Short mmCIF file of C-alpha atoms and ligand atoms in Angstrom, two decimals:
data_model
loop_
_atom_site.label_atom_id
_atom_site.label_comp_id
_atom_site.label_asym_id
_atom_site.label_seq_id
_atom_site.Cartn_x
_atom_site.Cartn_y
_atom_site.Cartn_z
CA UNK B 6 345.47 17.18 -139.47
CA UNK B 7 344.40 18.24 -142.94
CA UNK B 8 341.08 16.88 -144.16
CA UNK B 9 339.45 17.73 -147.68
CA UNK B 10 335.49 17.49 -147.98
CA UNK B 11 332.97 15.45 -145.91
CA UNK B 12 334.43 12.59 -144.40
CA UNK B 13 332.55 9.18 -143.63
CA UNK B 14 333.44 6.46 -141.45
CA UNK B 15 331.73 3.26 -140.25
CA UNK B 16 329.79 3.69 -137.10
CA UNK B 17 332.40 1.13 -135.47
CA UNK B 18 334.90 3.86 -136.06
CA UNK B 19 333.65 6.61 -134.02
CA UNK B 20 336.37 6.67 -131.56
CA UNK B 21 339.12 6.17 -134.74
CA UNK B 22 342.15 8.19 -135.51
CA UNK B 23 340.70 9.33 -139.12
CA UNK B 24 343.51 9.86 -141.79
CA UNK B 25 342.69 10.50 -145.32
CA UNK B 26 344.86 8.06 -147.49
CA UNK B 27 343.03 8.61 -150.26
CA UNK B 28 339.92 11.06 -151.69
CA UNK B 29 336.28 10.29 -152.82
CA UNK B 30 335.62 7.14 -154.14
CA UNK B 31 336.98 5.39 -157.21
CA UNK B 32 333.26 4.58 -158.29
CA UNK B 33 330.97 7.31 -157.44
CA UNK B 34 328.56 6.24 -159.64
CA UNK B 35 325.82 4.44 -157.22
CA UNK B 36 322.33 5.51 -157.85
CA UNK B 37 321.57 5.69 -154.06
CA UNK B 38 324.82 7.59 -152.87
CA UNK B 39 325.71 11.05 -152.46
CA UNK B 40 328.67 10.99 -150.08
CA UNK B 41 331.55 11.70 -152.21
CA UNK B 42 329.73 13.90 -155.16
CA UNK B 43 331.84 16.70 -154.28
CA UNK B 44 335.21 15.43 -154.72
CA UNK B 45 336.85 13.53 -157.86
CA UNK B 46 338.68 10.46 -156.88
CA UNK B 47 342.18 10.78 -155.86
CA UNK B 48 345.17 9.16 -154.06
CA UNK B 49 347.00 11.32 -151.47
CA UNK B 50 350.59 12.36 -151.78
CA UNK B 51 352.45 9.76 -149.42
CA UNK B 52 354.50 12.60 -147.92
CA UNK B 53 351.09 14.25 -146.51
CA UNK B 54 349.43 11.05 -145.47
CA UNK B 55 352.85 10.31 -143.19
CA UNK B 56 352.65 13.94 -142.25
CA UNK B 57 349.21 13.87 -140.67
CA UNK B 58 350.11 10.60 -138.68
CA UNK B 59 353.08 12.79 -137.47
CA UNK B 60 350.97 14.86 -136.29
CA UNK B 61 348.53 13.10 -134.56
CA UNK B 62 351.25 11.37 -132.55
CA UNK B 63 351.96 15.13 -131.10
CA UNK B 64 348.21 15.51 -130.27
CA UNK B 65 347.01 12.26 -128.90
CA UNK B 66 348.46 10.72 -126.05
CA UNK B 67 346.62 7.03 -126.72
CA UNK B 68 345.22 5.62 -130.30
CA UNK B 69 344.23 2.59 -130.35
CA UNK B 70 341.75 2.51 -133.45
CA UNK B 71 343.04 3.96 -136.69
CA UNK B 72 340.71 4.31 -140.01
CA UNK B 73 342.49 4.84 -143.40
CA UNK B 74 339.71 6.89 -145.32
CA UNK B 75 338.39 7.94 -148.09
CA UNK B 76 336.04 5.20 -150.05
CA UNK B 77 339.02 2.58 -151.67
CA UNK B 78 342.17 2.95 -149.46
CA UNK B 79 343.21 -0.46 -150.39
CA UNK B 80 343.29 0.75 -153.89
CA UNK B 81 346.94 2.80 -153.40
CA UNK B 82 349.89 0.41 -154.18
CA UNK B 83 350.78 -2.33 -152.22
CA UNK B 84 354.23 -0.79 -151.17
CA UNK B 85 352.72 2.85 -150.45
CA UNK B 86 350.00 0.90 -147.90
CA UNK B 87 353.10 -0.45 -146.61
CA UNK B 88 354.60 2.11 -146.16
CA UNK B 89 351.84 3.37 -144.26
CA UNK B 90 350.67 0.51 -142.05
CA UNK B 91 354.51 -0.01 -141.00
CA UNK B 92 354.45 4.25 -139.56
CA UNK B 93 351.68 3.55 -137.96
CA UNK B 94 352.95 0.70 -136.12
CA UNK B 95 356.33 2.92 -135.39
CA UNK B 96 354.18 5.90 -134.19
CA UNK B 97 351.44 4.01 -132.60
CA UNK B 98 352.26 1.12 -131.04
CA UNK B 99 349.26 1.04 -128.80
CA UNK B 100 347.39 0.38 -131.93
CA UNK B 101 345.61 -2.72 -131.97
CA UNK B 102 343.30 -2.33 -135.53
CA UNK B 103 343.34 -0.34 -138.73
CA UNK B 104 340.52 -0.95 -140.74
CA UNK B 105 339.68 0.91 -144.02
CA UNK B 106 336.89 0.77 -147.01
CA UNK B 107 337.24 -1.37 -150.21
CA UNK B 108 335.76 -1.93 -153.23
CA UNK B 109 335.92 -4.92 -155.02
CA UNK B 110 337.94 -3.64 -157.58
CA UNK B 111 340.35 -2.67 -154.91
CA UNK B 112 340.88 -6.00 -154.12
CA UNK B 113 340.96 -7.69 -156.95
CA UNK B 114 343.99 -5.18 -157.80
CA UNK B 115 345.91 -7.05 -155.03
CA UNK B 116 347.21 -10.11 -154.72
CA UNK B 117 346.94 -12.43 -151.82
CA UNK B 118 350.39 -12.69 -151.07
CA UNK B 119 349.96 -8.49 -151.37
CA UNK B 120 347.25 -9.07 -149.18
CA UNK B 121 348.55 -11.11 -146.38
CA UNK B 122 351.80 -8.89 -145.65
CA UNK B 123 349.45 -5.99 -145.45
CA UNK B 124 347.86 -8.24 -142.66
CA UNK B 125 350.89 -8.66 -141.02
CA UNK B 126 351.45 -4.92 -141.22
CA UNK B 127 348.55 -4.28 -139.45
CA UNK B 128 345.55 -4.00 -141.39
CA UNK B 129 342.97 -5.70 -139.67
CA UNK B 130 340.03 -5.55 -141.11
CA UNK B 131 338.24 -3.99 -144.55
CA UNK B 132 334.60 -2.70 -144.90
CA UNK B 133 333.08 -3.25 -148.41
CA UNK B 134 329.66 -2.29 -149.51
CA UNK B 135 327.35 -5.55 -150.69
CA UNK B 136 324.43 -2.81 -151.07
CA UNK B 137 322.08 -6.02 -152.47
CA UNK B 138 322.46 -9.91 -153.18
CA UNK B 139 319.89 -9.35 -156.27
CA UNK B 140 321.46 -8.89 -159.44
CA UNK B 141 318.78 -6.67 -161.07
CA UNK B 142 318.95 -4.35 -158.52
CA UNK B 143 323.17 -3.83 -158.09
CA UNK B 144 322.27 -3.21 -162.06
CA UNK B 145 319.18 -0.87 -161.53
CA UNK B 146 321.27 1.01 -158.81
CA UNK B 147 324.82 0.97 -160.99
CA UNK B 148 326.89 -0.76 -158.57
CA UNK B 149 329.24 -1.98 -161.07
CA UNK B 150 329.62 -5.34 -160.27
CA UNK B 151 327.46 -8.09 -160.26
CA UNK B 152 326.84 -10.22 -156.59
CA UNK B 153 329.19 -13.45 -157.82
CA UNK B 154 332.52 -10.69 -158.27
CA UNK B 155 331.76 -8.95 -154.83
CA UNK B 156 330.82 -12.28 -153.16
CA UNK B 157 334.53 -13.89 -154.40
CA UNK B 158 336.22 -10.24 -153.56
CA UNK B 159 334.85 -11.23 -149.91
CA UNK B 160 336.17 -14.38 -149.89
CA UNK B 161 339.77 -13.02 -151.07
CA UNK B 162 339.37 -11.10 -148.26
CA UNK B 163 338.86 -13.60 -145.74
CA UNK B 164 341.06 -16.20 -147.20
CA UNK B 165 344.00 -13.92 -146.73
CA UNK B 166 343.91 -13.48 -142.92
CA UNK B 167 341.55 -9.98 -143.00
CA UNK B 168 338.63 -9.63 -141.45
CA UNK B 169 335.45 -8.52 -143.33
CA UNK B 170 332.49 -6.32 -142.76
CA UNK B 171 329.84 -5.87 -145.13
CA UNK B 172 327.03 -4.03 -145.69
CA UNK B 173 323.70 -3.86 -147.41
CA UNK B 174 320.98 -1.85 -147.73
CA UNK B 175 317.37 -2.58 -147.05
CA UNK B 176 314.52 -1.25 -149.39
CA UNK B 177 316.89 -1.10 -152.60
CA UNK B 178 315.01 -2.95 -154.81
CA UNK B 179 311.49 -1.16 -153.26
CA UNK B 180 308.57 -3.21 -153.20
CA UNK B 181 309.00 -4.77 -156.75
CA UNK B 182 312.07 -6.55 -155.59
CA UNK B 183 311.43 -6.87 -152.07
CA UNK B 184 311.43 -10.77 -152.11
CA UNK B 185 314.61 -10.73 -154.70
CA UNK B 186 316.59 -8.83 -152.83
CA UNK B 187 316.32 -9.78 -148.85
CA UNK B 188 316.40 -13.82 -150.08
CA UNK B 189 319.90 -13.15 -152.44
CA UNK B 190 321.40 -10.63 -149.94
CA UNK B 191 321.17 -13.19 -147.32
CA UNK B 192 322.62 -16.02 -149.73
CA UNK B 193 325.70 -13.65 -150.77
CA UNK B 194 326.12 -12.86 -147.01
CA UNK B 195 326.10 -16.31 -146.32
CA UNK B 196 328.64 -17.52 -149.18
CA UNK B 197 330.78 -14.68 -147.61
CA UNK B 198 330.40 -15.40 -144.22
CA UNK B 199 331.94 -12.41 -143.14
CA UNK B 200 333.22 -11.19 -139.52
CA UNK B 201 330.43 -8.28 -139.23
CA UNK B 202 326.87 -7.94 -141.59
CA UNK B 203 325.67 -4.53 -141.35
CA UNK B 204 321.99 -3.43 -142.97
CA UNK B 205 321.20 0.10 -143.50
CA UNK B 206 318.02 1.31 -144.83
CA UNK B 207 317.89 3.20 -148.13
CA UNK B 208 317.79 6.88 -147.20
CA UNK B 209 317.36 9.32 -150.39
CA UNK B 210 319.25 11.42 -150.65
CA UNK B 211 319.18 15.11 -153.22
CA UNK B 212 321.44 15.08 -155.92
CA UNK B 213 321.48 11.59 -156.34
CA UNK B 214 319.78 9.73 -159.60
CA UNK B 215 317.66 7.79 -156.74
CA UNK B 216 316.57 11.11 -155.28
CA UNK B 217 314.77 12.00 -159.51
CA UNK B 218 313.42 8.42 -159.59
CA UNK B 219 311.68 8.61 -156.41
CA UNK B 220 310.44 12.08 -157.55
CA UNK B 221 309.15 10.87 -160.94
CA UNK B 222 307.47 7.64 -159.44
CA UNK B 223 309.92 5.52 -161.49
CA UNK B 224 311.14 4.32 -157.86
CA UNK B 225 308.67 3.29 -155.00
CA UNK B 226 309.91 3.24 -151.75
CA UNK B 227 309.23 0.69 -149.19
CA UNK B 228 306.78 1.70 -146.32
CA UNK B 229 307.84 0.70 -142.99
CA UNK B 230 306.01 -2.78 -142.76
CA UNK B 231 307.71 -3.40 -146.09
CA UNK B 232 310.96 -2.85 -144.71
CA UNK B 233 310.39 -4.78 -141.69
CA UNK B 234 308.42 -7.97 -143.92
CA UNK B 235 311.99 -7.38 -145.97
CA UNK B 236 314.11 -7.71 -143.29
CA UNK B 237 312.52 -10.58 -141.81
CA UNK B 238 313.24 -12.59 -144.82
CA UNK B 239 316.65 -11.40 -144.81
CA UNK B 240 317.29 -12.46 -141.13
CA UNK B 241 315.55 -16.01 -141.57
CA UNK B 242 317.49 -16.86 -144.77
CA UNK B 243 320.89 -15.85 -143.42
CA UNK B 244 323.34 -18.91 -142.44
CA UNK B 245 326.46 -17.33 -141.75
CA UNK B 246 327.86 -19.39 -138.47
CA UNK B 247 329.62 -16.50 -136.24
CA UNK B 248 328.98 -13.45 -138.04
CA UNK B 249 328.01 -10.30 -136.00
CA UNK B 250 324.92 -8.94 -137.36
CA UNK B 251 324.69 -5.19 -136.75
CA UNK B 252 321.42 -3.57 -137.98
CA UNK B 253 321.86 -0.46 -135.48
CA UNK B 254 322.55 2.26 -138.08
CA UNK B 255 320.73 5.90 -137.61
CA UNK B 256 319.26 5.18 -141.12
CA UNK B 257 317.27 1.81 -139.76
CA UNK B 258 313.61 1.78 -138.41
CA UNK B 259 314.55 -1.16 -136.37
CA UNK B 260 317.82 -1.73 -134.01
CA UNK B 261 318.76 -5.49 -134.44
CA UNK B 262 321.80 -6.98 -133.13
CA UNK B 263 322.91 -10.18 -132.60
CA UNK B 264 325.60 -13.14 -133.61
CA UNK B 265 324.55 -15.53 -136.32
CA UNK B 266 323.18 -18.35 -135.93
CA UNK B 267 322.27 -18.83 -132.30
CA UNK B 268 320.93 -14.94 -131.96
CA UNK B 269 318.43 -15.29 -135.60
CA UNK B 270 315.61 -16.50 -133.63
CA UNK B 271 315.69 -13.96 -131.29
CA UNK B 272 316.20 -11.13 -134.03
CA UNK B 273 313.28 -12.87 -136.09
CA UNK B 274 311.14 -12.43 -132.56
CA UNK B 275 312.03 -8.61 -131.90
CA UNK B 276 311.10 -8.27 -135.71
CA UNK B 277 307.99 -9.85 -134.81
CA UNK B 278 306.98 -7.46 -132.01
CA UNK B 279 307.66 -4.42 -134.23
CA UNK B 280 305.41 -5.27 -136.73
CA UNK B 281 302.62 -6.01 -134.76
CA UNK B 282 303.36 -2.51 -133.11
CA UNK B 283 304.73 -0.01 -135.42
CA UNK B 284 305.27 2.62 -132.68
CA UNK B 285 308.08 0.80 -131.72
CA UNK B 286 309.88 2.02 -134.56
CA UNK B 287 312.41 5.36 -135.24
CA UNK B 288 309.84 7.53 -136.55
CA UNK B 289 310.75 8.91 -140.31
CA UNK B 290 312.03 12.19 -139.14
CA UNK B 291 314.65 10.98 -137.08
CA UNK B 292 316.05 9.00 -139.61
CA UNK B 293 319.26 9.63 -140.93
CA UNK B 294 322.78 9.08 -142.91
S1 SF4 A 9 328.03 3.39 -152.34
FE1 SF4 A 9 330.22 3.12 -152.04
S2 SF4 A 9 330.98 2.46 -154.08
FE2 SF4 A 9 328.96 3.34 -154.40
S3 SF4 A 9 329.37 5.51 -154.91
FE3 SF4 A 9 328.98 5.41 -152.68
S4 SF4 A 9 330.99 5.21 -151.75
FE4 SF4 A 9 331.22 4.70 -153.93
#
Protein backbone atom coordinates (compact mmCIF):
# COMPACT_ATOMS: atom_id res chain seq x y z
CA UNK A 1 0.00 0.00 0.00
CA UNK A 2 1.58 3.19 -1.28
CA UNK A 3 0.32 6.43 0.26
CA UNK A 4 1.68 10.04 -0.64
CA UNK A 5 1.35 12.88 2.11
CA UNK A 6 -1.10 13.19 5.06
CA UNK A 7 -4.11 11.38 4.55
CA UNK A 8 -7.67 12.39 6.00
CA UNK A 9 -10.68 10.45 6.36
CA UNK A 10 -14.08 10.99 7.98
CA UNK A 11 -14.26 9.87 11.53
CA UNK A 12 -16.96 7.18 10.26
CA UNK A 13 -14.07 5.72 8.36
CA UNK A 14 -11.74 4.73 10.99
CA UNK A 15 -11.99 1.10 10.53
CA UNK A 16 -11.86 1.73 6.34
CA UNK A 17 -9.63 0.12 3.83
CA UNK A 18 -7.97 3.66 2.77
CA UNK A 19 -6.90 3.76 -1.00
CA UNK A 20 -5.72 6.88 -2.55
CA UNK A 21 -7.68 7.33 -5.92
CA UNK A 22 -6.75 10.55 -6.24
CA UNK A 23 -4.22 13.41 -4.48
CA UNK A 24 -4.92 16.72 -2.56
CA UNK A 25 -7.84 18.45 -3.34
CA UNK A 26 -9.00 20.04 -6.57
CA UNK A 27 -9.76 23.37 -4.57
CA UNK A 28 -7.30 23.95 -1.93
CA UNK A 29 -8.08 27.29 -1.66
CA UNK A 30 -10.35 27.45 1.72
CA UNK A 31 -9.32 30.10 4.08
CA UNK A 32 -9.79 27.75 7.12
CA UNK A 33 -7.99 24.53 5.68
CA UNK A 34 -4.62 23.29 5.75
CA UNK A 35 -4.96 19.57 5.03
CA UNK A 36 -3.81 19.21 1.58
CA UNK A 37 -1.22 22.40 1.37
CA UNK A 38 1.47 20.07 0.72
CA UNK A 39 0.42 18.31 -2.28
CA UNK A 40 -0.88 19.79 -5.79
CA UNK A 41 -4.00 18.16 -6.96
CA UNK A 42 -3.73 15.08 -8.90
CA UNK A 43 -5.50 11.93 -10.22
CA UNK A 44 -3.74 8.58 -9.65
CA UNK A 45 -2.53 6.35 -12.42
CA UNK A 46 -5.41 3.63 -12.66
CA UNK A 47 -2.79 0.88 -12.86
CA UNK A 48 -1.52 1.89 -9.16
CA UNK A 49 -4.91 2.52 -7.67
CA UNK A 50 -5.89 -1.36 -8.89
CA UNK A 51 -2.47 -2.29 -7.64
CA UNK A 52 -2.93 -1.22 -4.04
CA UNK A 53 -6.44 -2.96 -3.88
CA UNK A 54 -4.38 -6.04 -5.05
CA UNK A 55 -2.60 -5.74 -2.42
CA UNK A 56 -4.72 -5.26 0.29
CA UNK A 57 -6.66 -8.38 -0.70
CA UNK A 58 -3.16 -10.31 0.20
CA UNK A 59 -3.06 -8.51 3.62
CA UNK A 60 -6.53 -8.42 4.96
CA UNK A 61 -8.46 -11.35 5.48
CA UNK A 62 -12.05 -9.28 5.94
CA UNK A 63 -12.92 -5.53 4.51
CA UNK A 64 -15.92 -4.54 4.82
CA UNK A 65 -15.58 -0.59 4.69
CA UNK A 66 -13.58 0.84 1.83
CA UNK A 67 -12.77 4.82 1.50
CA UNK A 68 -11.62 6.14 -1.94
CA UNK A 69 -9.38 9.20 -0.80
CA UNK A 70 -7.94 12.03 -1.43
CA UNK A 71 -10.41 15.31 -1.29
CA UNK A 72 -12.61 14.84 -4.93
CA UNK A 73 -12.50 11.08 -5.85
CA UNK A 74 -15.67 11.44 -7.68
CA UNK A 75 -13.89 13.89 -9.83
CA UNK A 76 -11.82 10.92 -11.99
CA UNK A 77 -13.94 9.81 -15.05
CA UNK A 78 -16.93 8.04 -14.83
CA UNK A 79 -15.46 4.84 -16.55
CA UNK A 80 -12.05 4.92 -14.46
CA UNK A 81 -14.49 4.99 -11.03
CA UNK A 82 -15.92 2.13 -12.72
CA UNK A 83 -13.42 0.55 -13.22
CA UNK A 84 -12.58 0.81 -9.75
CA UNK A 85 -15.81 0.21 -7.83
CA UNK A 86 -16.35 -3.04 -10.12
CA UNK A 87 -12.40 -4.51 -8.58
CA UNK A 88 -13.46 -3.82 -5.56
CA UNK A 89 -16.52 -5.74 -5.72
CA UNK A 90 -14.32 -8.73 -7.50
CA UNK A 91 -11.67 -8.52 -4.71
CA UNK A 92 -13.89 -7.72 -1.87
CA UNK A 93 -16.96 -9.14 -1.89
CA UNK A 94 -17.52 -8.85 1.81
CA UNK A 95 -17.73 -5.21 1.12
CA UNK A 96 -20.84 -3.70 2.02
CA UNK A 97 -19.95 0.44 1.53
CA UNK A 98 -17.46 2.61 -0.29
CA UNK A 99 -17.83 6.03 0.47
CA UNK A 100 -15.50 8.84 -0.75
CA UNK A 101 -15.24 12.93 -0.59
CA UNK A 102 -16.81 15.31 -3.19
CA UNK A 103 -16.92 18.60 -4.08
CA UNK A 104 -19.57 20.13 -5.76
CA UNK A 105 -17.81 20.60 -8.76
CA UNK A 106 -17.21 16.92 -8.73
CA UNK A 107 -20.60 16.32 -9.08
CA UNK A 108 -21.79 18.56 -11.18
CA UNK A 109 -19.07 16.95 -13.68
CA UNK A 110 -21.30 13.82 -13.60
CA UNK A 111 -24.32 13.03 -14.79
CA UNK A 112 -27.10 11.27 -13.04
CA UNK A 113 -27.35 8.48 -15.20
CA UNK A 114 -23.18 8.56 -14.50
CA UNK A 115 -24.21 8.75 -11.13
CA UNK A 116 -26.63 6.02 -10.59
CA UNK A 117 -24.44 3.11 -12.27
CA UNK A 118 -21.71 4.22 -9.98
CA UNK A 119 -24.44 3.39 -7.28
CA UNK A 120 -25.01 0.22 -8.58
CA UNK A 121 -21.28 -0.37 -8.63
CA UNK A 122 -21.04 0.14 -5.22
CA UNK A 123 -20.55 3.53 -4.15
CA UNK A 124 -22.61 4.10 -1.34
CA UNK A 125 -22.33 7.09 -0.02
CA UNK A 126 -20.29 10.68 -0.67
CA UNK A 127 -19.10 13.20 2.03
CA UNK A 128 -19.11 16.87 0.85
CA UNK A 129 -18.11 19.84 2.86
CA UNK A 130 -21.21 22.57 3.40
CA UNK A 131 -18.56 24.49 5.73
CA UNK A 132 -21.58 27.40 6.17
CA UNK A 133 -25.28 28.07 4.90
CA UNK A 134 -24.31 32.01 4.93
CA UNK A 135 -23.28 33.31 1.77
CA UNK A 136 -20.92 36.06 3.05
CA UNK A 137 -19.05 33.81 4.88
CA UNK A 138 -18.45 30.67 2.04
CA UNK A 139 -17.22 34.18 0.25
CA UNK A 140 -15.11 35.57 3.24
CA UNK A 141 -13.63 31.97 3.67
CA UNK A 142 -13.18 31.28 -0.42
CA UNK A 143 -15.21 28.28 -0.66
CA UNK A 144 -15.91 28.74 -4.20
CA UNK A 145 -19.35 28.23 -4.43
CA UNK A 146 -22.13 29.91 -3.17
CA UNK A 147 -24.86 27.79 -0.63
CA UNK A 148 -27.76 27.50 -3.63
CA UNK A 149 -24.84 25.37 -6.06
CA UNK A 150 -23.72 23.12 -3.05
CA UNK A 151 -27.31 22.83 -1.72
CA UNK A 152 -28.56 21.49 -5.53
CA UNK A 153 -25.04 19.38 -5.77
CA UNK A 154 -26.67 17.64 -2.53
CA UNK A 155 -29.73 17.08 -3.94
CA UNK A 156 -28.06 15.47 -7.23
CA UNK A 157 -26.65 13.43 -4.87
CA UNK A 158 -29.54 12.13 -3.20
CA UNK A 159 -31.79 12.05 -6.15
CA UNK A 160 -29.51 9.54 -7.75
CA UNK A 161 -29.71 6.71 -5.18
CA UNK A 162 -26.33 7.95 -2.98
CA UNK A 163 -26.34 8.67 0.27
CA UNK A 164 -25.05 12.05 1.61
CA UNK A 165 -23.09 13.34 4.51
CA UNK A 166 -22.36 16.81 5.05
CA UNK A 167 -20.55 18.88 7.06
CA UNK A 168 -20.22 22.32 8.49
CA UNK A 169 -18.28 24.15 10.61
CA UNK A 170 -19.25 26.08 13.67
CA UNK A 171 -17.66 29.57 14.50
CA UNK A 172 -16.89 30.40 10.67
CA UNK A 173 -18.42 33.48 10.42
CA UNK A 174 -17.04 34.43 14.31
CA UNK A 175 -19.18 36.51 16.29
CA UNK A 176 -20.12 39.05 13.47
CA UNK A 177 -21.95 36.34 11.65
CA UNK A 178 -22.87 34.16 14.35
CA UNK A 179 -26.70 34.59 13.80
CA UNK A 180 -26.12 34.44 9.74
CA UNK A 181 -24.48 31.55 9.70
CA UNK A 182 -26.09 28.84 12.34
CA UNK A 183 -29.86 30.12 10.94
CA UNK A 184 -28.69 29.52 6.87
CA UNK A 185 -26.56 26.42 7.68
CA UNK A 186 -29.52 24.86 9.20
CA UNK A 187 -31.87 26.00 6.17
CA UNK A 188 -29.24 24.53 3.50
CA UNK A 189 -29.07 21.36 5.70
CA UNK A 190 -32.59 21.20 5.70
CA UNK A 191 -33.21 21.80 1.78
CA UNK A 192 -30.60 18.94 1.55
CA UNK A 193 -31.87 16.72 3.92
CA UNK A 194 -29.05 14.60 3.86
CA UNK A 195 -28.40 10.93 5.38
CA UNK A 196 -25.67 12.24 8.06
CA UNK A 197 -25.09 16.30 9.28
CA UNK A 198 -21.80 16.57 10.80
CA UNK A 199 -20.59 20.09 12.69
CA UNK A 200 -17.05 20.64 13.42
CA UNK A 201 -15.76 23.60 15.13
CA UNK A 202 -13.35 25.97 13.37
CA UNK A 203 -9.88 24.96 14.54
CA UNK A 204 -6.97 27.38 13.14
CA UNK A 205 -4.79 26.14 11.83
CA UNK A 206 -0.73 27.73 10.73
CA UNK A 207 -0.23 28.27 7.29
CA UNK A 208 -3.60 28.91 6.52
CA UNK A 209 -4.96 32.66 5.46
CA UNK A 210 -7.42 32.10 8.63
CA UNK A 211 -4.43 31.38 10.85
CA UNK A 212 -2.92 35.64 9.60
CA UNK A 213 -6.48 36.95 10.08
CA UNK A 214 -6.89 35.68 13.47
CA UNK A 215 -3.32 37.00 14.15
CA UNK A 216 -4.00 40.51 12.78
CA UNK A 217 -7.50 40.81 14.57
CA UNK A 218 -9.16 40.96 11.12
CA UNK A 219 -10.90 37.55 12.37
CA UNK A 220 -12.47 37.14 15.93
CA UNK A 221 -13.01 33.90 17.07
CA UNK A 222 -15.97 32.69 18.88
CA UNK A 223 -15.54 32.04 22.71
CA UNK A 224 -17.04 28.95 23.91
CA UNK A 225 -20.57 30.33 24.97
CA UNK A 226 -20.57 31.77 21.47
CA UNK A 227 -20.14 28.55 19.98
CA UNK A 228 -22.55 26.86 22.09
CA UNK A 229 -25.41 30.14 21.70
CA UNK A 230 -24.36 29.28 17.77
CA UNK A 231 -25.04 25.92 17.85
CA UNK A 232 -28.18 26.14 19.62
CA UNK A 233 -29.64 28.13 16.87
CA UNK A 234 -28.34 25.76 14.46
CA UNK A 235 -29.97 22.69 16.20
CA UNK A 236 -33.46 24.52 16.75
CA UNK A 237 -33.69 25.73 13.12
CA UNK A 238 -32.80 22.40 11.55
CA UNK A 239 -35.89 20.36 9.91
CA UNK A 240 -34.33 17.64 8.22
CA UNK A 241 -36.85 14.48 8.99
CA UNK A 242 -34.30 11.36 9.48
CA UNK A 243 -31.02 12.82 9.22
CA UNK A 244 -28.29 11.62 11.69
CA UNK A 245 -26.84 14.52 13.33
CA UNK A 246 -23.25 13.83 14.41
CA UNK A 247 -21.57 16.73 16.30
CA UNK A 248 -18.90 14.26 18.00
CA UNK A 249 -15.77 15.48 16.18
CA UNK A 250 -12.32 15.95 18.35
CA UNK A 251 -12.50 19.62 17.10
CA UNK A 252 -16.13 20.24 19.02
CA UNK A 253 -16.51 21.63 22.64
CA UNK A 254 -19.72 19.79 22.84
CA UNK A 255 -20.54 15.93 21.82
CA UNK A 256 -24.15 16.02 20.32
CA UNK A 257 -25.72 13.20 18.67
CA UNK A 258 -28.92 12.39 17.74
CA UNK A 259 -31.57 11.69 14.66
CA UNK A 260 -33.52 14.65 13.39
CA UNK A 261 -36.41 15.54 14.29
CA UNK A 262 -37.52 13.47 17.24
CA UNK A 263 -33.78 13.70 19.00
CA UNK A 264 -33.63 18.09 18.50
CA UNK A 265 -35.25 18.59 21.74
CA UNK A 266 -33.13 16.53 23.52
CA UNK A 267 -29.87 17.96 21.76
CA UNK A 268 -31.35 21.59 22.40
CA UNK A 269 -31.57 20.31 26.34
CA UNK A 270 -27.88 18.84 26.61
CA UNK A 271 -26.95 22.26 24.91
CA UNK A 272 -28.78 23.79 27.62
CA UNK A 273 -26.92 22.11 30.51
CA UNK A 274 -23.53 23.02 28.98
CA UNK A 275 -24.04 26.46 28.96
CA UNK A 276 -25.19 26.88 32.22
CA UNK A 277 -21.99 24.81 33.20
CA UNK A 278 -19.10 25.39 31.02
CA UNK A 279 -16.93 22.71 32.73
CA UNK A 280 -18.79 20.35 30.98
CA UNK A 281 -17.05 21.17 27.96
CA UNK A 282 -13.55 19.68 26.07
CA UNK A 283 -11.29 22.13 27.46
CA UNK A 284 -9.28 24.21 24.55
CA UNK A 285 -6.19 22.16 24.78
CA UNK A 286 -7.63 19.03 23.96
CA UNK A 287 -9.11 20.20 21.01
CA UNK A 288 -8.16 19.03 17.82
CA UNK A 289 -8.25 18.25 13.82
S1 LIG B 1 -12.11 22.45 3.04
FE1 LIG B 1 -12.34 20.82 1.54
S2 LIG B 1 -12.62 21.92 -0.43
FE2 LIG B 1 -11.78 23.39 1.00
S3 LIG B 1 -9.55 23.29 0.66
FE3 LIG B 1 -10.02 21.89 2.38
S4 LIG B 1 -10.30 19.89 1.43
FE4 LIG B 1 -10.44 21.42 -0.22
Amino acid sequence: MRYVGSVYRPPSEARSLIVQVTYGCSHNTCAFCSMYKEKRFAVRPLEEVLADFREARRLYPRVEKIFLADGDALVRKAGELETILDTVRELFPECGRVTCYASPDSVKLRTDGELQTLRAKGLTMVYMGLESGCDAVLEKMQKGHDVAFIVEMGKKIRRNGIALSVTAITGLGGPALLEEHAVETAAAFSAMDPEFIGMLTLMVEPGTPLFDWVRDGSFKLLTPAEDLRETRLLVEHLDSPGSVFRMNHASNYLALRGTLNGDRDAMLAAIDRAAADLSLLRPEEWRGL
